[in-house]
mmCIF file with all atom_site columns, C-alpha atoms in Angstrom:
data_model
loop_
_atom_site.group_PDB
_atom_site.id
_atom_site.type_symbol
_atom_site.label_atom_id
_atom_site.label_alt_id
_atom_site.label_comp_id
_atom_site.label_asym_id
_atom_site.label_entity_id
_atom_site.label_seq_id
_atom_site.pdbx_PDB_ins_code
_atom_site.Cartn_x
_atom_site.Cartn_y
_atom_site.Cartn_z
_atom_site.occupancy
_atom_site.B_iso_or_equiv
_atom_site.pdbx_formal_charge
_atom_site.auth_seq_id
_atom_site.auth_comp_id
_atom_site.auth_asym_id
_atom_site.auth_atom_id
_atom_site.pdbx_PDB_model_num
ATOM 1  C CA . MET D 1 1  ? 115.436 -129.833 66.049 1.00 38.00 ? 1  MET D CA 1
ATOM 2  C CA . THR D 1 2  ? 112.131 -131.036 68.629 1.00 42.00 ? 2  THR D CA 1
ATOM 3  C CA . THR D 1 3  ? 112.540 -134.906 66.796 1.00 48.00 ? 3  THR D CA 1
ATOM 4  C CA . HIS D 1 4  ? 116.273 -134.441 67.769 1.00 52.00 ? 4  HIS D CA 1
ATOM 5  C CA . LEU D 1 5  ? 115.867 -133.251 71.458 1.00 72.00 ? 5  LEU D CA 1
ATOM 6  C CA . HIS D 1 6  ? 113.389 -135.881 71.238 1.00 74.00 ? 6  HIS D CA 1
ATOM 7  C CA . SER D 1 7  ? 115.234 -139.049 70.288 1.00 79.00 ? 7  SER D CA 1
ATOM 8  C CA . ASP D 1 8  ? 118.169 -138.567 72.512 1.00 82.00 ? 8  ASP D CA 1
ATOM 9  C CA . LEU D 1 9  ? 115.438 -137.773 75.761 1.00 84.00 ? 9  LEU D CA 1
ATOM 10 C CA . ASP D 1 10 ? 114.289 -141.206 74.535 1.00 86.00 ? 10 ASP D CA 1
ATOM 11 C CA . SER D 1 11 ? 117.631 -143.319 74.365 1.00 88.00 ? 11 SER D CA 1
ATOM 12 C CA . LEU D 1 12 ? 119.354 -141.472 77.291 1.00 91.00 ? 12 LEU D CA 1
ATOM 13 C CA . LEU D 1 13 ? 115.542 -142.631 79.430 1.00 90.00 ? 13 LEU D CA 1
ATOM 14 C CA . HIS D 1 14 ? 115.537 -145.714 77.990 1.00 92.00 ? 14 HIS D CA 1
ATOM 15 C CA . LYS D 1 15 ? 119.327 -146.388 79.080 1.00 94.00 ? 15 LYS D CA 1
ATOM 16 C CA . LEU D 1 16 ? 119.258 -144.970 82.251 1.00 94.00 ? 16 LEU D CA 1
ATOM 17 C CA . SER D 1 17 ? 116.602 -147.442 82.893 1.00 94.00 ? 17 SER D CA 1
ATOM 18 C CA . SER D 1 18 ? 117.810 -150.618 81.475 1.00 95.00 ? 18 SER D CA 1
ATOM 19 C CA . ASP D 1 19 ? 121.763 -150.197 81.504 1.00 96.00 ? 19 ASP D CA 1
ATOM 20 C CA . ASP D 1 20 ? 123.587 -150.910 84.683 1.00 97.00 ? 20 ASP D CA 1
ATOM 21 C CA . VAL D 1 21 ? 126.848 -150.419 82.719 1.00 97.00 ? 21 VAL D CA 1
ATOM 22 C CA . PHE D 1 22 ? 125.772 -146.607 80.815 1.00 96.00 ? 22 PHE D CA 1
ATOM 23 C CA . ARG D 1 23 ? 124.864 -145.841 84.640 1.00 96.00 ? 23 ARG D CA 1
ATOM 24 C CA . ALA D 1 24 ? 127.513 -146.112 86.300 1.00 97.00 ? 24 ALA D CA 1
ATOM 25 C CA . ARG D 1 25 ? 129.707 -144.385 83.907 1.00 96.00 ? 25 ARG D CA 1
ATOM 26 C CA . LEU D 1 26 ? 127.164 -141.909 83.618 1.00 95.00 ? 26 LEU D CA 1
ATOM 27 C CA . LEU D 1 27 ? 127.754 -141.059 88.223 1.00 95.00 ? 27 LEU D CA 1
ATOM 28 C CA . GLY D 1 28 ? 131.620 -141.360 86.760 1.00 95.00 ? 28 GLY D CA 1
ATOM 29 C CA . ASP D 1 29 ? 131.564 -139.717 83.470 1.00 95.00 ? 29 ASP D CA 1
ATOM 30 C CA . PRO D 1 30 ? 128.870 -137.875 82.996 1.00 94.00 ? 30 PRO D CA 1
ATOM 31 C CA . VAL D 1 31 ? 130.551 -135.930 79.791 1.00 93.00 ? 31 VAL D CA 1
ATOM 32 C CA . GLY D 1 32 ? 131.936 -139.186 78.308 1.00 94.00 ? 32 GLY D CA 1
ATOM 33 C CA . ALA D 1 33 ? 128.335 -141.071 78.937 1.00 94.00 ? 33 ALA D CA 1
ATOM 34 C CA . LEU D 1 34 ? 126.187 -138.230 77.880 1.00 91.00 ? 34 LEU D CA 1
ATOM 35 C CA . GLY D 1 35 ? 128.467 -137.717 74.597 1.00 91.00 ? 35 GLY D CA 1
ATOM 36 C CA . SER D 1 36 ? 127.624 -141.387 72.918 1.00 92.00 ? 36 SER D CA 1
ATOM 37 C CA . LEU D 1 37 ? 124.339 -140.368 73.106 1.00 89.00 ? 37 LEU D CA 1
ATOM 38 C CA . GLY D 1 38 ? 125.313 -137.440 70.817 1.00 86.00 ? 38 GLY D CA 1
ATOM 39 C CA . ILE D 1 39 ? 124.372 -135.089 73.934 1.00 85.00 ? 39 ILE D CA 1
ATOM 40 C CA . GLU D 1 40 ? 126.640 -132.220 74.315 1.00 86.00 ? 40 GLU D CA 1
ATOM 41 C CA . LEU D 1 41 ? 127.357 -130.892 78.084 1.00 84.00 ? 41 LEU D CA 1
ATOM 42 C CA . ASP D 1 42 ? 129.259 -128.316 79.756 1.00 89.00 ? 42 ASP D CA 1
ATOM 43 C CA . ALA D 1 43 ? 131.458 -130.001 83.331 1.00 90.00 ? 43 ALA D CA 1
ATOM 44 C CA . GLY D 1 44 ? 130.844 -127.116 84.843 1.00 91.00 ? 44 GLY D CA 1
ATOM 45 C CA . GLN D 1 45 ? 127.281 -127.669 85.066 1.00 88.00 ? 45 GLN D CA 1
ATOM 46 C CA . ILE D 1 46 ? 127.309 -131.130 86.942 1.00 90.00 ? 46 ILE D CA 1
ATOM 47 C CA . PRO D 1 47 ? 127.223 -131.465 90.498 1.00 90.00 ? 47 PRO D CA 1
ATOM 48 C CA . THR D 1 48 ? 130.040 -133.108 92.249 1.00 89.00 ? 48 THR D CA 1
ATOM 49 C CA . ARG D 1 49 ? 127.640 -135.061 94.377 1.00 92.00 ? 49 ARG D CA 1
ATOM 50 C CA . ARG D 1 50 ? 125.082 -137.865 92.103 1.00 92.00 ? 50 ARG D CA 1
ATOM 51 C CA . SER D 1 51 ? 123.093 -140.326 92.396 1.00 93.00 ? 51 SER D CA 1
ATOM 52 C CA . LEU D 1 52 ? 119.975 -141.564 89.856 1.00 93.00 ? 52 LEU D CA 1
ATOM 53 C CA . PRO D 1 53 ? 116.322 -142.762 90.367 1.00 92.00 ? 53 PRO D CA 1
ATOM 54 C CA . ALA D 1 54 ? 115.905 -146.056 90.585 1.00 93.00 ? 54 ALA D CA 1
ATOM 55 C CA . LYS D 1 55 ? 115.552 -148.469 87.346 1.00 94.00 ? 55 LYS D CA 1
ATOM 56 C CA . ASP D 1 56 ? 112.238 -148.812 88.271 1.00 92.00 ? 56 ASP D CA 1
ATOM 57 C CA . ALA D 1 57 ? 111.125 -145.675 88.410 1.00 91.00 ? 57 ALA D CA 1
ATOM 58 C CA . ILE D 1 58 ? 113.168 -144.320 85.181 1.00 91.00 ? 58 ILE D CA 1
ATOM 59 C CA . ALA D 1 59 ? 110.779 -147.150 83.140 1.00 89.00 ? 59 ALA D CA 1
ATOM 60 C CA . LEU D 1 60 ? 107.176 -145.818 85.258 1.00 87.00 ? 60 LEU D CA 1
ATOM 61 C CA . ASP D 1 61 ? 107.892 -142.507 84.291 1.00 87.00 ? 61 ASP D CA 1
ATOM 62 C CA . ARG D 1 62 ? 109.220 -142.740 80.406 1.00 87.00 ? 62 ARG D CA 1
ATOM 63 C CA . MET D 1 63 ? 106.715 -143.644 78.473 1.00 82.00 ? 63 MET D CA 1
ATOM 64 C CA . ALA D 1 64 ? 104.537 -140.861 80.607 1.00 82.00 ? 64 ALA D CA 1
ATOM 65 C CA . PHE D 1 65 ? 106.989 -138.442 80.161 1.00 81.00 ? 65 PHE D CA 1
ATOM 66 C CA . MET D 1 66 ? 107.944 -138.696 76.534 1.00 79.00 ? 66 MET D CA 1
ATOM 67 C CA . SER D 1 67 ? 104.126 -138.544 75.911 1.00 79.00 ? 67 SER D CA 1
ATOM 68 C CA . LYS D 1 68 ? 103.924 -135.226 77.922 1.00 78.00 ? 68 LYS D CA 1
ATOM 69 C CA . LEU D 1 69 ? 107.001 -133.685 75.695 1.00 74.00 ? 69 LEU D CA 1
ATOM 70 C CA . ASP D 1 70 ? 105.379 -134.867 72.282 1.00 70.00 ? 70 ASP D CA 1
ATOM 71 C CA . SER D 1 71 ? 102.069 -133.035 73.243 1.00 72.00 ? 71 SER D CA 1
ATOM 72 C CA . ALA D 1 72 ? 104.418 -130.145 74.478 1.00 67.00 ? 72 ALA D CA 1
ATOM 73 C CA . ALA D 1 73 ? 106.355 -129.531 71.382 1.00 66.00 ? 73 ALA D CA 1
ATOM 74 C CA . GLY D 1 74 ? 103.933 -128.522 69.333 1.00 66.00 ? 74 GLY D CA 1
ATOM 75 C CA . ALA D 1 75 ? 103.791 -125.176 71.373 1.00 67.00 ? 75 ALA D CA 1
ATOM 76 C CA . ILE D 1 76 ? 107.313 -124.310 72.183 1.00 67.00 ? 76 ILE D CA 1
ATOM 77 C CA . PRO D 1 77 ? 106.999 -121.183 68.979 1.00 68.00 ? 77 PRO D CA 1
ATOM 78 C CA . PHE D 1 78 ? 104.418 -119.253 71.600 1.00 71.00 ? 78 PHE D CA 1
ATOM 79 C CA . PHE D 1 79 ? 106.701 -119.392 74.451 1.00 69.00 ? 79 PHE D CA 1
ATOM 80 C CA . LEU D 1 80 ? 110.071 -117.773 71.834 1.00 67.00 ? 80 LEU D CA 1
ATOM 81 C CA . SER D 1 81 ? 109.969 -113.511 73.185 1.00 59.00 ? 81 SER D CA 1
ATOM 82 C CA . GLY D 1 82 ? 110.495 -112.484 69.222 1.00 62.00 ? 82 GLY D CA 1
ATOM 83 C CA . THR D 1 83 ? 113.457 -111.020 70.421 1.00 59.00 ? 83 THR D CA 1
ATOM 84 C CA . ALA D 1 84 ? 116.751 -111.178 69.033 1.00 52.00 ? 84 ALA D CA 1
#
C-alpha cells in the first residue's frame, strides 16, 4: 500500500516538475489528469480557483519530500486508532 502511494506521489511530483502539458491538463481537468496516473479524486474536493507552484520549486522539494515520506511510512501503524 505505501509503495503504491509512494510511486503515485513520485509520478505526480515528477510530472508537475517537468511536464507543461500535464500541468495545464491538471489545472483544467484535475480528475482526468490525476486519473491518467491512477489517482482517483472526488471532483467535489477540487477548489474552483487553482494554481500550481513553479516547476523548479517542485523539483527542488521533490526529493526531500519523498525522503520524509519514506522515513514516516514505517510509523503509520502507530498512528492508527485501533477502533473499527
